[in-house]
PDB file of C-alpha atoms in Angstrom:
ATOM      1  CA  MET A1326      17.832  15.170  29.321  1.00  0.00           C
ATOM      2  CA  LYS A1327      18.853  15.116  25.318  1.00  0.00           C
ATOM      3  CA  TYR A1328      16.400  15.386  23.576  1.00  0.00           C
ATOM      4  CA  ARG A1329      17.638  11.808  21.927  1.00  0.00           C
ATOM      5  CA  GLU A1330      17.482  10.041  25.529  1.00  0.00           C
ATOM      6  CA  TRP A1331      13.853  10.871  25.601  1.00  0.00           C
ATOM      7  CA  LEU A1332      12.738  10.118  22.485  1.00  0.00           C
ATOM      8  CA  GLY A1333      14.491   6.922  23.157  1.00  0.00           C
ATOM      9  CA  GLN A1334      12.506   6.705  26.818  1.00  0.00           C
ATOM     10  CA  TRP A1335       9.367   8.246  24.370  1.00  0.00           C
ATOM     11  CA  LEU A1336       9.054   5.169  22.336  1.00  0.00           C
ATOM     12  CA  GLU A1337       9.490   2.464  24.980  1.00  0.00           C
ATOM     13  CA  LEU A1338       7.287   4.427  27.452  1.00  0.00           C
ATOM     14  CA  TYR A1339       4.173   5.892  25.300  1.00  0.00           C
ATOM     15  CA  ILE A1340       4.747   4.232  21.499  1.00  0.00           C
ATOM     16  CA  LYS A1341       5.038   0.265  22.072  1.00  0.00           C
ATOM     17  CA  PRO A1342       2.814  -0.304  24.215  1.00  0.00           C
ATOM     18  CA  SER A1343      -0.063   1.497  22.563  1.00  0.00           C
ATOM     19  CA  VAL A1344       0.486   0.811  18.570  1.00  0.00           C
ATOM     20  CA  LYS A1345       0.634  -1.868  16.348  1.00  0.00           C
ATOM     21  CA  SER A1346       3.921  -3.665  16.249  1.00  0.00           C
ATOM     22  CA  ARG A1347       4.188  -2.158  12.601  1.00  0.00           C
ATOM     23  CA  THR A1348       3.145   0.857  13.709  1.00  0.00           C
ATOM     24  CA  TYR A1349       5.408   1.333  16.363  1.00  0.00           C
ATOM     25  CA  ASP A1350       8.688   0.532  13.573  1.00  0.00           C
ATOM     26  CA  LYS A1351       7.619   3.175  11.508  1.00  0.00           C
ATOM     27  CA  TYR A1352       7.920   5.250  14.584  1.00  0.00           C
ATOM     28  CA  ALA A1353      11.084   4.513  15.765  1.00  0.00           C
ATOM     29  CA  CYS A1354      12.577   4.269  12.101  1.00  0.00           C
ATOM     30  CA  ALA A1355      11.248   7.856  11.633  1.00  0.00           C
ATOM     31  CA  VAL A1356      13.382   8.998  15.223  1.00  0.00           C
ATOM     32  CA  ARG A1357      16.346   6.502  14.059  1.00  0.00           C
ATOM     33  CA  LEU A1358      17.185   8.297  10.692  1.00  0.00           C
ATOM     34  CA  TYR A1359      16.240  11.683  11.053  1.00  0.00           C
ATOM     35  CA  ILE A1360      14.855  13.447  13.957  1.00  0.00           C
ATOM     36  CA  GLN A1361      17.526  11.654  16.422  1.00  0.00           C
ATOM     37  CA  PRO A1362      20.363  12.438  14.136  1.00  0.00           C
ATOM     38  CA  HIS A1363      19.079  16.354  13.405  1.00  0.00           C
ATOM     39  CA  LEU A1364      17.702  17.563  16.595  1.00  0.00           C
ATOM     40  CA  GLY A1365      19.343  14.278  19.124  1.00  0.00           C
ATOM     41  CA  GLU A1366      22.188  16.706  20.415  1.00  0.00           C
ATOM     42  CA  TYR A1367      19.502  19.540  21.451  1.00  0.00           C
ATOM     43  CA  THR A1368      17.852  19.372  25.214  1.00  0.00           C
ATOM     44  CA  PRO A1369      13.562  19.787  24.310  1.00  0.00           C
ATOM     45  CA  SER A1370      14.235  23.435  25.621  1.00  0.00           C
ATOM     46  CA  GLU A1371      16.442  24.578  23.224  1.00  0.00           C
ATOM     47  CA  LEU A1372      14.527  23.419  20.573  1.00  0.00           C
ATOM     48  CA  SER A1373      13.610  26.846  19.070  1.00  0.00           C
ATOM     49  CA  VAL A1374      11.813  27.647  16.562  1.00  0.00           C
ATOM     50  CA  THR A1375      14.323  28.540  14.097  1.00  0.00           C
ATOM     51  CA  VAL A1376      15.995  25.137  14.422  1.00  0.00           C
ATOM     52  CA  LEU A1377      12.484  23.090  13.820  1.00  0.00           C
ATOM     53  CA  GLN A1378      11.578  24.898  11.172  1.00  0.00           C
ATOM     54  CA  GLU A1379      15.255  24.590   9.580  1.00  0.00           C
ATOM     55  CA  PHE A1380      15.069  20.498  10.608  1.00  0.00           C
ATOM     56  CA  VAL A1381      11.470  20.541   7.763  1.00  0.00           C
ATOM     57  CA  ASN A1382      13.352  22.794   5.212  1.00  0.00           C
ATOM     58  CA  THR A1383      16.055  20.178   5.591  1.00  0.00           C
ATOM     59  CA  LEU A1384      13.903  16.610   5.313  1.00  0.00           C
ATOM     60  CA  LEU A1385      12.519  18.819   2.313  1.00  0.00           C
ATOM     61  CA  GLY A1386      15.231  19.333   0.539  1.00  0.00           C
ATOM     62  CA  THR A1387      14.170  23.117   0.326  1.00  0.00           C
ATOM     63  CA  ASP A1388      17.686  24.388   2.674  1.00  0.00           C
ATOM     64  CA  ARG A1389      21.031  25.441   0.867  1.00  0.00           C
ATOM     65  CA  GLY A1390      22.561  21.844   1.002  1.00  0.00           C
ATOM     66  CA  GLY A1391      20.178  20.244  -0.728  1.00  0.00           C
ATOM     67  CA  GLY A1392      18.596  18.361   2.231  1.00  0.00           C
ATOM     68  CA  ILE A1393      17.067  15.067   2.078  1.00  0.00           C
ATOM     69  CA  GLY A1394      14.268  15.402  -0.013  1.00  0.00           C
ATOM     70  CA  LEU A1395      11.409  13.522   1.567  1.00  0.00           C
ATOM     71  CA  SER A1396       7.836  13.897   0.260  1.00  0.00           C
ATOM     72  CA  ALA A1397       5.429  15.998   2.219  1.00  0.00           C
ATOM     73  CA  ASN A1398       3.297  13.644   3.527  1.00  0.00           C
ATOM     74  CA  THR A1399       5.932  11.651   5.125  1.00  0.00           C
ATOM     75  CA  VAL A1400       6.969  15.348   6.916  1.00  0.00           C
ATOM     76  CA  SER A1401       4.192  16.009   8.373  1.00  0.00           C
ATOM     77  CA  ASP A1402       4.192  12.405   9.711  1.00  0.00           C
ATOM     78  CA  ILE A1403       7.342  13.332  10.883  1.00  0.00           C
ATOM     79  CA  ILE A1404       6.086  16.857  12.041  1.00  0.00           C
ATOM     80  CA  SER A1405       3.597  15.042  13.665  1.00  0.00           C
ATOM     81  CA  MET A1406       5.990  12.327  16.063  1.00  0.00           C
ATOM     82  CA  VAL A1407       8.025  15.214  17.331  1.00  0.00           C
ATOM     83  CA  GLN A1408       4.907  17.344  18.265  1.00  0.00           C
ATOM     84  CA  GLN A1409       3.594  14.006  20.140  1.00  0.00           C
ATOM     85  CA  SER A1410       7.220  13.751  22.084  1.00  0.00           C
ATOM     86  CA  LEU A1411       6.860  17.063  22.681  1.00  0.00           C
ATOM     87  CA  ASP A1412       3.573  17.197  24.436  1.00  0.00           C
ATOM     88  CA  GLN A1413       4.590  14.121  26.599  1.00  0.00           C
ATOM     89  CA  ALA A1414       7.617  15.817  27.647  1.00  0.00           C
ATOM     90  CA  VAL A1415       5.073  17.961  28.627  1.00  0.00           C
ATOM     91  CA  ASN A1416       2.778  16.276  30.156  1.00  0.00           C
ATOM     92  CA  THR A1417       5.903  14.325  32.038  1.00  0.00           C
ATOM     93  CA  GLY A1418       7.155  17.731  33.779  1.00  0.00           C
ATOM     94  CA  ILE A1419      11.066  17.506  31.357  1.00  0.00           C
ATOM     95  CA  VAL A1420      10.166  20.872  29.832  1.00  0.00           C
ATOM     96  CA  GLU A1421       7.520  23.705  30.542  1.00  0.00           C
ATOM     97  CA  ARG A1422       6.549  24.192  26.966  1.00  0.00           C
ATOM     98  CA  HIS A1423       7.451  23.831  23.099  1.00  0.00           C
ATOM     99  CA  CYS A1424       7.588  24.990  20.445  1.00  0.00           C
ATOM    100  CA  ALA A1425       6.569  22.585  17.764  1.00  0.00           C
ATOM    101  CA  GLY A1426       3.137  23.402  16.847  1.00  0.00           C
ATOM    102  CA  MET A1427       4.629  26.827  15.710  1.00  0.00           C
ATOM    103  CA  MET A1428       6.186  24.534  12.790  1.00  0.00           C
ATOM    104  CA  CYS A1429       5.107  25.457   9.180  1.00  0.00           C
ATOM    105  CA  ARG A1430       3.951  22.061   7.283  1.00  0.00           C
ATOM    106  CA  PRO A1431       4.822  21.172   3.395  1.00  0.00           C
ATOM    107  CA  LYS A1432       1.207  21.265   1.409  1.00  0.00           C
ATOM    108  CA  SER A1433       0.466  17.789   1.369  1.00  0.00           C
ATOM    109  CA  GLU A1434      -0.021  15.908  -1.892  1.00  0.00           C
ATOM    110  CA  GLU A1435      -2.798  15.487  -3.347  1.00  0.00           C
ATOM    111  CA  ALA A1436      -4.561  12.609  -2.146  1.00  0.00           C
ATOM    112  CA  ASN A1437      -6.582  11.535  -4.872  1.00  0.00           C
ATOM    113  CA  SER A1438      -3.384  12.273  -7.694  1.00  0.00           C
ATOM    114  CA  LYS A1439      -3.175   9.321 -10.550  1.00  0.00           C
ATOM    115  CA  VAL A1440      -1.755   6.234  -9.082  1.00  0.00           C
ATOM    116  CA  ASN A1441      -0.050   4.480 -11.487  1.00  0.00           C
ATOM    117  CA  CYS A1442      -1.322   0.857 -13.186  1.00  0.00           C
ATOM    118  CA  PHE A1443      -0.079  -1.275 -15.106  1.00  0.00           C
ATOM    119  CA  ALA A1444      -1.316  -0.818 -19.342  1.00  0.00           C
ATOM    120  CA  LEU A1445      -3.487  -2.966 -20.476  1.00  0.00           C
ATOM    121  CA  THR A1446      -0.406  -4.374 -23.050  1.00  0.00           C
ATOM    122  CA  GLU A1447       1.628  -5.389 -20.335  1.00  0.00           C
ATOM    123  CA  GLN A1448      -0.568  -6.307 -18.275  1.00  0.00           C
ATOM    124  CA  ARG A1449      -0.692  -9.156 -20.561  1.00  0.00           C
ATOM    125  CA  ARG A1450       3.196  -9.543 -21.098  1.00  0.00           C
ATOM    126  CA  ILE A1451       3.534  -9.819 -17.651  1.00  0.00           C
ATOM    127  CA  GLU A1452       0.836 -12.603 -17.361  1.00  0.00           C
ATOM    128  CA  GLU A1453       2.684 -14.531 -20.551  1.00  0.00           C
ATOM    129  CA  TYR A1454       5.483 -14.262 -18.775  1.00  0.00           C
ATOM    130  CA  VAL A1455       4.164 -15.656 -15.386  1.00  0.00           C
ATOM    131  CA  PHE A1456       2.494 -18.828 -17.626  1.00  0.00           C
ATOM    132  CA  LEU A1457       6.150 -19.255 -19.396  1.00  0.00           C
ATOM    133  CA  LYS A1458       8.299 -19.901 -16.634  1.00  0.00           C
ATOM    134  CA  LYS A1459       5.421 -22.607 -14.944  1.00  0.00           C
ATOM    135  CA  ASP A1460       6.846 -21.265 -11.582  1.00  0.00           C
ATOM    136  CA  VAL A1461       3.744 -21.624  -9.614  1.00  0.00           C
ATOM    137  CA  SER A1462       5.263 -19.204  -6.911  1.00  0.00           C
ATOM    138  CA  LEU A1463       4.559 -16.085  -9.911  1.00  0.00           C
ATOM    139  CA  TYR A1464       0.922 -17.488  -9.840  1.00  0.00           C
ATOM    140  CA  GLY A1465       1.045 -14.758  -6.458  1.00  0.00           C
ATOM    141  CA  ILE A1466       1.364 -12.254  -9.566  1.00  0.00           C
ATOM    142  CA  LEU A1467      -1.742 -13.814 -11.330  1.00  0.00           C
ATOM    143  CA  LEU A1468      -3.655 -13.628  -7.762  1.00  0.00           C
ATOM    144  CA  THR A1469      -3.060 -10.191  -6.620  1.00  0.00           C
ATOM    145  CA  MET A1470      -3.706  -8.701 -10.309  1.00  0.00           C
ATOM    146  CA  TYR A1471      -7.274 -10.554 -10.360  1.00  0.00           C
ATOM    147  CA  THR A1472      -7.951  -9.183  -6.551  1.00  0.00           C
ATOM    148  CA  GLY A1473      -6.402  -6.781  -5.633  1.00  0.00           C
ATOM    149  CA  LEU A1474      -4.624  -7.962  -2.614  1.00  0.00           C
ATOM    150  CA  ARG A1475      -2.019  -6.219  -1.103  1.00  0.00           C
ATOM    151  CA  ILE A1476       1.369  -7.595  -0.878  1.00  0.00           C
ATOM    152  CA  GLY A1477       1.267  -8.403   2.579  1.00  0.00           C
ATOM    153  CA  GLU A1478      -2.257  -9.961   2.415  1.00  0.00           C
ATOM    154  CA  LEU A1479      -0.858 -11.833  -0.374  1.00  0.00           C
ATOM    155  CA  LEU A1480       1.998 -13.478   1.699  1.00  0.00           C
ATOM    156  CA  ALA A1481       0.006 -14.287   4.613  1.00  0.00           C
ATOM    157  CA  LEU A1482      -2.269 -15.698   2.624  1.00  0.00           C
ATOM    158  CA  THR A1483      -2.475 -19.612   4.176  1.00  0.00           C
ATOM    159  CA  TRP A1484      -4.527 -22.491   2.328  1.00  0.00           C
ATOM    160  CA  ASP A1485      -7.123 -22.297   5.189  1.00  0.00           C
ATOM    161  CA  ASP A1486      -7.887 -19.427   3.828  1.00  0.00           C
ATOM    162  CA  ILE A1487      -8.984 -20.145   0.278  1.00  0.00           C
ATOM    163  CA  ASP A1488     -11.977 -21.711   0.046  1.00  0.00           C
ATOM    164  CA  MET A1489     -11.753 -24.082  -2.849  1.00  0.00           C
ATOM    165  CA  LYS A1490     -14.751 -25.086  -3.570  1.00  0.00           C
ATOM    166  CA  ARG A1491     -16.950 -22.049  -3.139  1.00  0.00           C
ATOM    167  CA  CYS A1492     -14.110 -20.211  -4.868  1.00  0.00           C
ATOM    168  CA  LEU A1493     -13.554 -17.449  -2.666  1.00  0.00           C
ATOM    169  CA  MET A1494     -10.989 -15.993  -0.355  1.00  0.00           C
ATOM    170  CA  THR A1495     -10.966 -14.693   3.035  1.00  0.00           C
ATOM    171  CA  VAL A1496      -8.090 -11.985   4.047  1.00  0.00           C
ATOM    172  CA  SER A1497      -7.587 -12.078   7.504  1.00  0.00           C
ATOM    173  CA  LYS A1498      -4.094 -11.211   8.080  1.00  0.00           C
ATOM    174  CA  THR A1499      -1.198  -9.305   6.941  1.00  0.00           C
ATOM    175  CA  CYS A1500       2.501  -9.809   7.141  1.00  0.00           C
ATOM    176  CA  ARG A1501       5.600  -8.008   7.630  1.00  0.00           C
ATOM    177  CA  ASP A1502       9.588  -9.188   7.305  1.00  0.00           C
ATOM    178  CA  SER A1503      11.691  -9.380  10.632  1.00  0.00           C
ATOM    179  CA  TRP A1504      15.467 -10.135   9.544  1.00  0.00           C
ATOM    180  CA  GLY A1505      16.567  -9.894  13.293  1.00  0.00           C
ATOM    181  CA  GLY A1506      18.608 -13.117  13.646  1.00  0.00           C
ATOM    182  CA  GLY A1507      17.606 -14.790  10.360  1.00  0.00           C
ATOM    183  CA  TYR A1508      14.258 -14.176   8.289  1.00  0.00           C
ATOM    184  CA  THR A1509      11.143 -14.132  10.063  1.00  0.00           C
ATOM    185  CA  LYS A1510       7.552 -13.127   8.285  1.00  0.00           C
ATOM    186  CA  LEU A1511       5.592 -11.809  10.824  1.00  0.00           C
ATOM    187  CA  LEU A1512       1.790 -12.058  10.922  1.00  0.00           C
ATOM    188  CA  GLY A1513      -0.626  -8.773  11.340  1.00  0.00           C
ATOM    189  CA  SER A1514      -4.045  -7.937  11.613  1.00  0.00           C
ATOM    190  CA  PRO A1515      -4.603  -6.329   7.963  1.00  0.00           C
ATOM    191  CA  LYS A1516      -4.496  -2.822   8.380  1.00  0.00           C
ATOM    192  CA  THR A1517      -7.393  -1.912   8.906  1.00  0.00           C
ATOM    193  CA  PRO A1518     -11.401  -2.933  10.554  1.00  0.00           C
ATOM    194  CA  SER A1519     -12.362  -2.726   6.309  1.00  0.00           C
ATOM    195  CA  SER A1520      -9.522  -4.884   5.402  1.00  0.00           C
ATOM    196  CA  TYR A1521     -10.725  -7.917   6.788  1.00  0.00           C
ATOM    197  CA  ARG A1522     -12.566  -9.257   4.185  1.00  0.00           C
ATOM    198  CA  ILE A1523     -14.146 -12.349   1.788  1.00  0.00           C
ATOM    199  CA  ILE A1524     -13.118 -11.782  -1.563  1.00  0.00           C
ATOM    200  CA  PRO A1525     -14.623 -13.638  -5.059  1.00  0.00           C
ATOM    201  CA  ILE A1526     -11.976 -15.762  -6.360  1.00  0.00           C
ATOM    202  CA  PRO A1527     -12.501 -15.171 -10.353  1.00  0.00           C
ATOM    203  CA  ARG A1528     -12.989 -19.234 -11.557  1.00  0.00           C
ATOM    204  CA  GLN A1529     -10.765 -18.133 -14.309  1.00  0.00           C
ATOM    205  CA  ILE A1530      -7.749 -18.094 -11.477  1.00  0.00           C
ATOM    206  CA  MET A1531      -8.844 -21.179  -9.813  1.00  0.00           C
ATOM    207  CA  PRO A1532      -7.349 -23.550 -12.009  1.00  0.00           C
ATOM    208  CA  TYR A1533      -4.184 -21.911 -11.463  1.00  0.00           C
ATOM    209  CA  ILE A1534      -4.350 -21.837  -7.283  1.00  0.00           C
ATOM    210  CA  ARG A1535      -5.405 -25.556  -7.731  1.00  0.00           C
ATOM    211  CA  GLN A1536      -2.070 -25.924  -9.720  1.00  0.00           C
ATOM    212  CA  MET A1537       0.022 -24.007  -6.843  1.00  0.00           C
ATOM    213  CA  LYS A1538      -2.257 -26.507  -3.760  1.00  0.00           C
ATOM    214  CA  ARG A1539      -0.701 -29.349  -5.575  1.00  0.00           C
ATOM    215  CA  LYS A1540       2.232 -28.290  -5.251  1.00  0.00           C
ATOM    216  CA  SER A1541       3.204 -26.971  -2.470  1.00  0.00           C
ATOM    217  CA  ASN A1542       4.318 -28.652   0.407  1.00  0.00           C
ATOM    218  CA  CYS A1543       4.021 -24.634   2.988  1.00  0.00           C
ATOM    219  CA  GLU A1544       0.810 -23.642   4.752  1.00  0.00           C
ATOM    220  CA  TYR A1545       1.921 -20.661   3.044  1.00  0.00           C
ATOM    221  CA  VAL A1546       0.002 -20.551  -0.875  1.00  0.00           C
ATOM    222  CA  VAL A1547       2.821 -18.160  -2.110  1.00  0.00           C
ATOM    223  CA  SER A1548       5.950 -20.253  -1.791  1.00  0.00           C
ATOM    224  CA  ARG A1549       9.897 -21.401  -2.941  1.00  0.00           C
ATOM    225  CA  ARG A1550      10.423 -25.063  -2.279  1.00  0.00           C
ATOM    226  CA  GLY A1551       8.660 -25.145   1.349  1.00  0.00           C
ATOM    227  CA  ASN A1552       9.662 -21.650   2.710  1.00  0.00           C
ATOM    228  CA  ALA A1553       7.054 -19.119   2.732  1.00  0.00           C
ATOM    229  CA  VAL A1554       8.948 -15.671   1.056  1.00  0.00           C
ATOM    230  CA  SER A1555       9.875 -12.619   2.398  1.00  0.00           C
ATOM    231  CA  ILE A1556       7.826  -9.412   0.834  1.00  0.00           C
ATOM    232  CA  ARG A1557      11.553  -7.918  -0.055  1.00  0.00           C
ATOM    233  CA  SER A1558      12.310 -11.088  -2.228  1.00  0.00           C
ATOM    234  CA  TYR A1559       9.205 -11.573  -3.857  1.00  0.00           C
ATOM    235  CA  GLN A1560       8.925  -7.617  -4.976  1.00  0.00           C
ATOM    236  CA  ARG A1561      12.984  -7.972  -6.181  1.00  0.00           C
ATOM    237  CA  THR A1562      11.544 -11.107  -8.403  1.00  0.00           C
ATOM    238  CA  PHE A1563       8.116  -8.333  -9.341  1.00  0.00           C
ATOM    239  CA  ALA A1564      10.822  -5.739 -10.310  1.00  0.00           C
ATOM    240  CA  ARG A1565      13.213  -8.413 -12.340  1.00  0.00           C
ATOM    241  CA  ILE A1566      10.389  -9.044 -14.452  1.00  0.00           C
ATOM    242  CA  LEU A1567       9.412  -5.621 -15.421  1.00  0.00           C
ATOM    243  CA  LYS A1568      13.085  -5.364 -15.999  1.00  0.00           C
ATOM    244  CA  LYS A1569      12.963  -8.254 -18.435  1.00  0.00           C
ATOM    245  CA  LEU A1570       9.672  -7.410 -19.794  1.00  0.00           C
ATOM    246  CA  CYS A1571      11.526  -3.657 -20.555  1.00  0.00           C
ATOM    247  CA  ILE A1572       8.463  -2.354 -18.471  1.00  0.00           C
ATOM    248  CA  LYS A1573       8.896   0.951 -16.790  1.00  0.00           C
ATOM    249  CA  HIS A1574       8.797   0.217 -13.322  1.00  0.00           C
ATOM    250  CA  LEU A1575       6.530   0.190 -11.037  1.00  0.00           C
ATOM    251  CA  GLY A1576       5.846  -1.157  -7.517  1.00  0.00           C
ATOM    252  CA  PHE A1577       4.065  -4.207  -6.537  1.00  0.00           C
ATOM    253  CA  HIS A1578       1.481  -2.287  -5.404  1.00  0.00           C
ATOM    254  CA  ALA A1579       1.323  -0.803  -9.139  1.00  0.00           C
ATOM    255  CA  LEU A1580      -0.997  -4.799  -9.554  1.00  0.00           C
ATOM    256  CA  ARG A1581      -3.401  -3.233  -6.781  1.00  0.00           C
ATOM    257  CA  HIS A1582      -4.068  -0.456  -8.705  1.00  0.00           C
ATOM    258  CA  THR A1583      -4.126  -2.570 -11.365  1.00  0.00           C
ATOM    259  CA  PHE A1584      -6.345  -4.703 -10.766  1.00  0.00           C
ATOM    260  CA  ALA A1585      -9.263  -1.674  -9.739  1.00  0.00           C
ATOM    261  CA  THR A1586      -8.655   0.075 -13.023  1.00  0.00           C
ATOM    262  CA  ARG A1587      -9.215  -3.139 -15.282  1.00  0.00           C
ATOM    263  CA  ALA A1588     -12.684  -3.568 -12.944  1.00  0.00           C
ATOM    264  CA  ILE A1589     -13.644   0.166 -13.241  1.00  0.00           C
ATOM    265  CA  GLU A1590     -12.781  -0.253 -17.021  1.00  0.00           C
ATOM    266  CA  ASN A1591     -15.302  -3.575 -17.076  1.00  0.00           C
ATOM    267  CA  GLY A1592     -18.337  -1.802 -15.222  1.00  0.00           C
ATOM    268  CA  MET A1593     -18.105  -3.537 -11.747  1.00  0.00           C
ATOM    269  CA  ASP A1594     -20.090  -0.795  -9.505  1.00  0.00           C
ATOM    270  CA  ILE A1595     -17.901   1.435  -6.872  1.00  0.00           C
ATOM    271  CA  LYS A1596     -20.084  -0.012  -3.785  1.00  0.00           C
ATOM    272  CA  THR A1597     -18.798  -3.495  -5.033  1.00  0.00           C
ATOM    273  CA  LEU A1598     -15.155  -2.670  -6.070  1.00  0.00           C
ATOM    274  CA  ALA A1599     -15.042  -0.364  -2.801  1.00  0.00           C
ATOM    275  CA  ASP A1600     -15.504  -3.904  -0.435  1.00  0.00           C
ATOM    276  CA  ILE A1601     -13.275  -5.936  -2.240  1.00  0.00           C
ATOM    277  CA  MET A1602     -10.127  -3.349  -1.878  1.00  0.00           C
ATOM    278  CA  GLY A1603     -10.756  -3.591   1.694  1.00  0.00           C
ATOM    279  CA  HIS A1604     -11.665   0.760   1.392  1.00  0.00           C
ATOM    280  CA  LYS A1605     -13.269   1.777   4.228  1.00  0.00           C
ATOM    281  CA  SER A1606     -16.138   3.796   1.948  1.00  0.00           C
ATOM    282  CA  PRO A1607     -16.755   3.905  -1.813  1.00  0.00           C
ATOM    283  CA  ALA A1608     -15.662   7.298  -1.675  1.00  0.00           C
ATOM    284  CA  ILE A1609     -11.709   6.521  -1.022  1.00  0.00           C
ATOM    285  CA  THR A1610     -12.033   4.450  -4.107  1.00  0.00           C
ATOM    286  CA  LEU A1611     -13.959   6.812  -6.122  1.00  0.00           C
ATOM    287  CA  SER A1612     -11.019   9.437  -5.289  1.00  0.00           C
ATOM    288  CA  THR A1613      -8.096   7.372  -5.572  1.00  0.00           C
ATOM    289  CA  TYR A1614      -8.764   6.158  -9.479  1.00  0.00           C
ATOM    290  CA  ALA A1615     -11.226   9.243 -10.386  1.00  0.00           C
ATOM    291  CA  HIS A1616      -8.719   9.123 -13.251  1.00  0.00           C
ATOM    292  CA  SER A1617      -9.981   5.450 -14.625  1.00  0.00           C
ATOM    293  CA  LEU A1618     -13.805   6.231 -13.965  1.00  0.00           C
ATOM    294  CA  ALA A1619     -13.098   8.923 -16.756  1.00  0.00           C
ATOM    295  CA  PRO A1620     -13.077   6.924 -19.469  1.00  0.00           C
ATOM    296  CA  HIS A1621     -15.706   4.788 -18.211  1.00  0.00           C
ATOM    297  CA  LYS A1622     -18.105   8.128 -17.680  1.00  0.00           C
ATOM    298  CA  LYS A1623     -17.773   8.964 -20.905  1.00  0.00           C
ATOM    299  CA  SER A1624     -18.728   5.489 -22.641  1.00  0.00           C
ATOM    300  CA  MET A1625     -21.924   5.905 -20.327  1.00  0.00           C
ATOM    301  CA  MET A1626     -22.848   9.432 -21.296  1.00  0.00           C
ATOM    302  CA  ASN A1627     -21.819   8.544 -25.375  1.00  0.00           C
ATOM    303  CA  LYS A1628     -24.700   4.907 -24.980  1.00  0.00           C
ATOM    304  CA  LEU A1629     -27.124   7.074 -22.902  1.00  0.00           C
ATOM    305  CA  GLY A1630     -26.671  10.041 -25.705  1.00  0.00           C
ATOM    306  CA  LYS A1631     -27.683   6.881 -28.481  1.00  0.00           C
ATOM    307  CA  ILE A1632     -31.284   7.558 -27.161  1.00  0.00           C
ATOM    308  CA  LEU A1633     -31.528  11.198 -28.982  1.00  0.00           C
ATOM    309  CA  ALA A1634     -30.073   8.879 -32.092  1.00  0.00           C
ATOM    310  CA  ASP A1635     -32.253   6.276 -32.198  1.00  0.00           C
ATOM    311  CA  GLY A1636     -35.078   8.155 -31.913  1.00  0.00           C
ATOM    312  CA  ARG A1637     -34.503  11.064 -34.526  1.00  0.00           C
ATOM    313  CA  PRO A1638     -35.867   8.484 -37.432  1.00  0.00           C
ATOM    314  CA  VAL A1639     -39.121   8.469 -35.429  1.00  0.00           C
ATOM    315  CA  MET A1640     -39.654  12.703 -34.509  1.00  0.00           C
ATOM    316  CA  ARG A1641     -39.168  13.132 -38.124  1.00  0.00           C
ATOM    317  CA  LYS A1642     -41.948  10.519 -39.057  1.00  0.00           C
ATOM    318  CA  ILE A1643     -44.338  12.398 -36.240  1.00  0.00           C
ATOM    319  CA  LYS A1644     -44.095  15.522 -37.758  1.00  0.00           C
TER     320      LYS A1644
END
């Protein structure tokens, strides 16, 4: 049996029944784009250490031909998929043993590397553009910028998730695009259990949400002409806005990072921020936004130092 054939069986028999659909799609995409084209024609027993390591180097772009140039974290995920598939091949008796565990993993990228966010001046320009366009579907950008939603969470929001009287928003689902035979919005559970959360909506944002509600004839909070908006379409819309404003292109997810950075700058405590962001623990928030905390820490320490400055005249008087 060729490894290509086994990968297809492995995906359908062992991965598809045991993971969320979006995770399965991630596996299937990696198998189709990277694993099968490079390793598919080998039999599982022919996958030597040399063959597998050359595959890793090709993914990283460190081989002589230049390779693909994937990130270290992505390559590490693909290595794990190869190992899982060959582990299962051993369990089912297709091969006696494998050497995928001998592949050298690339050094992981630092988890706490600086995240991309918009400067306050850039944020103001984006807001002004949204206000001037008077397109209520763009108010989703404001909602993300002031609540820290992920784009899948934003576009999965329905009006039942918004408590207009109490100014609360319930995050209980996310979505992804499906283009098989036309566009379909596929709903699923949030990224992690901690992603289930209730977020207080700033009262300054509520007038825009009410305006969206008045003009809406769709169950989804963010819609266009009565139809659901796809993730890809909304990302492209945001990219066009940045281009028109001559702002460096950052993905839509940068709005979430911008929210967290502004929250820290304005003194929000890490525990509260972690709850709003849907992080499993404040430690994740601290690790991710350590760069944003540095100026805040300096400001707090300078405030503390004023105690000494304010006390000096009194000290002289006592002497």
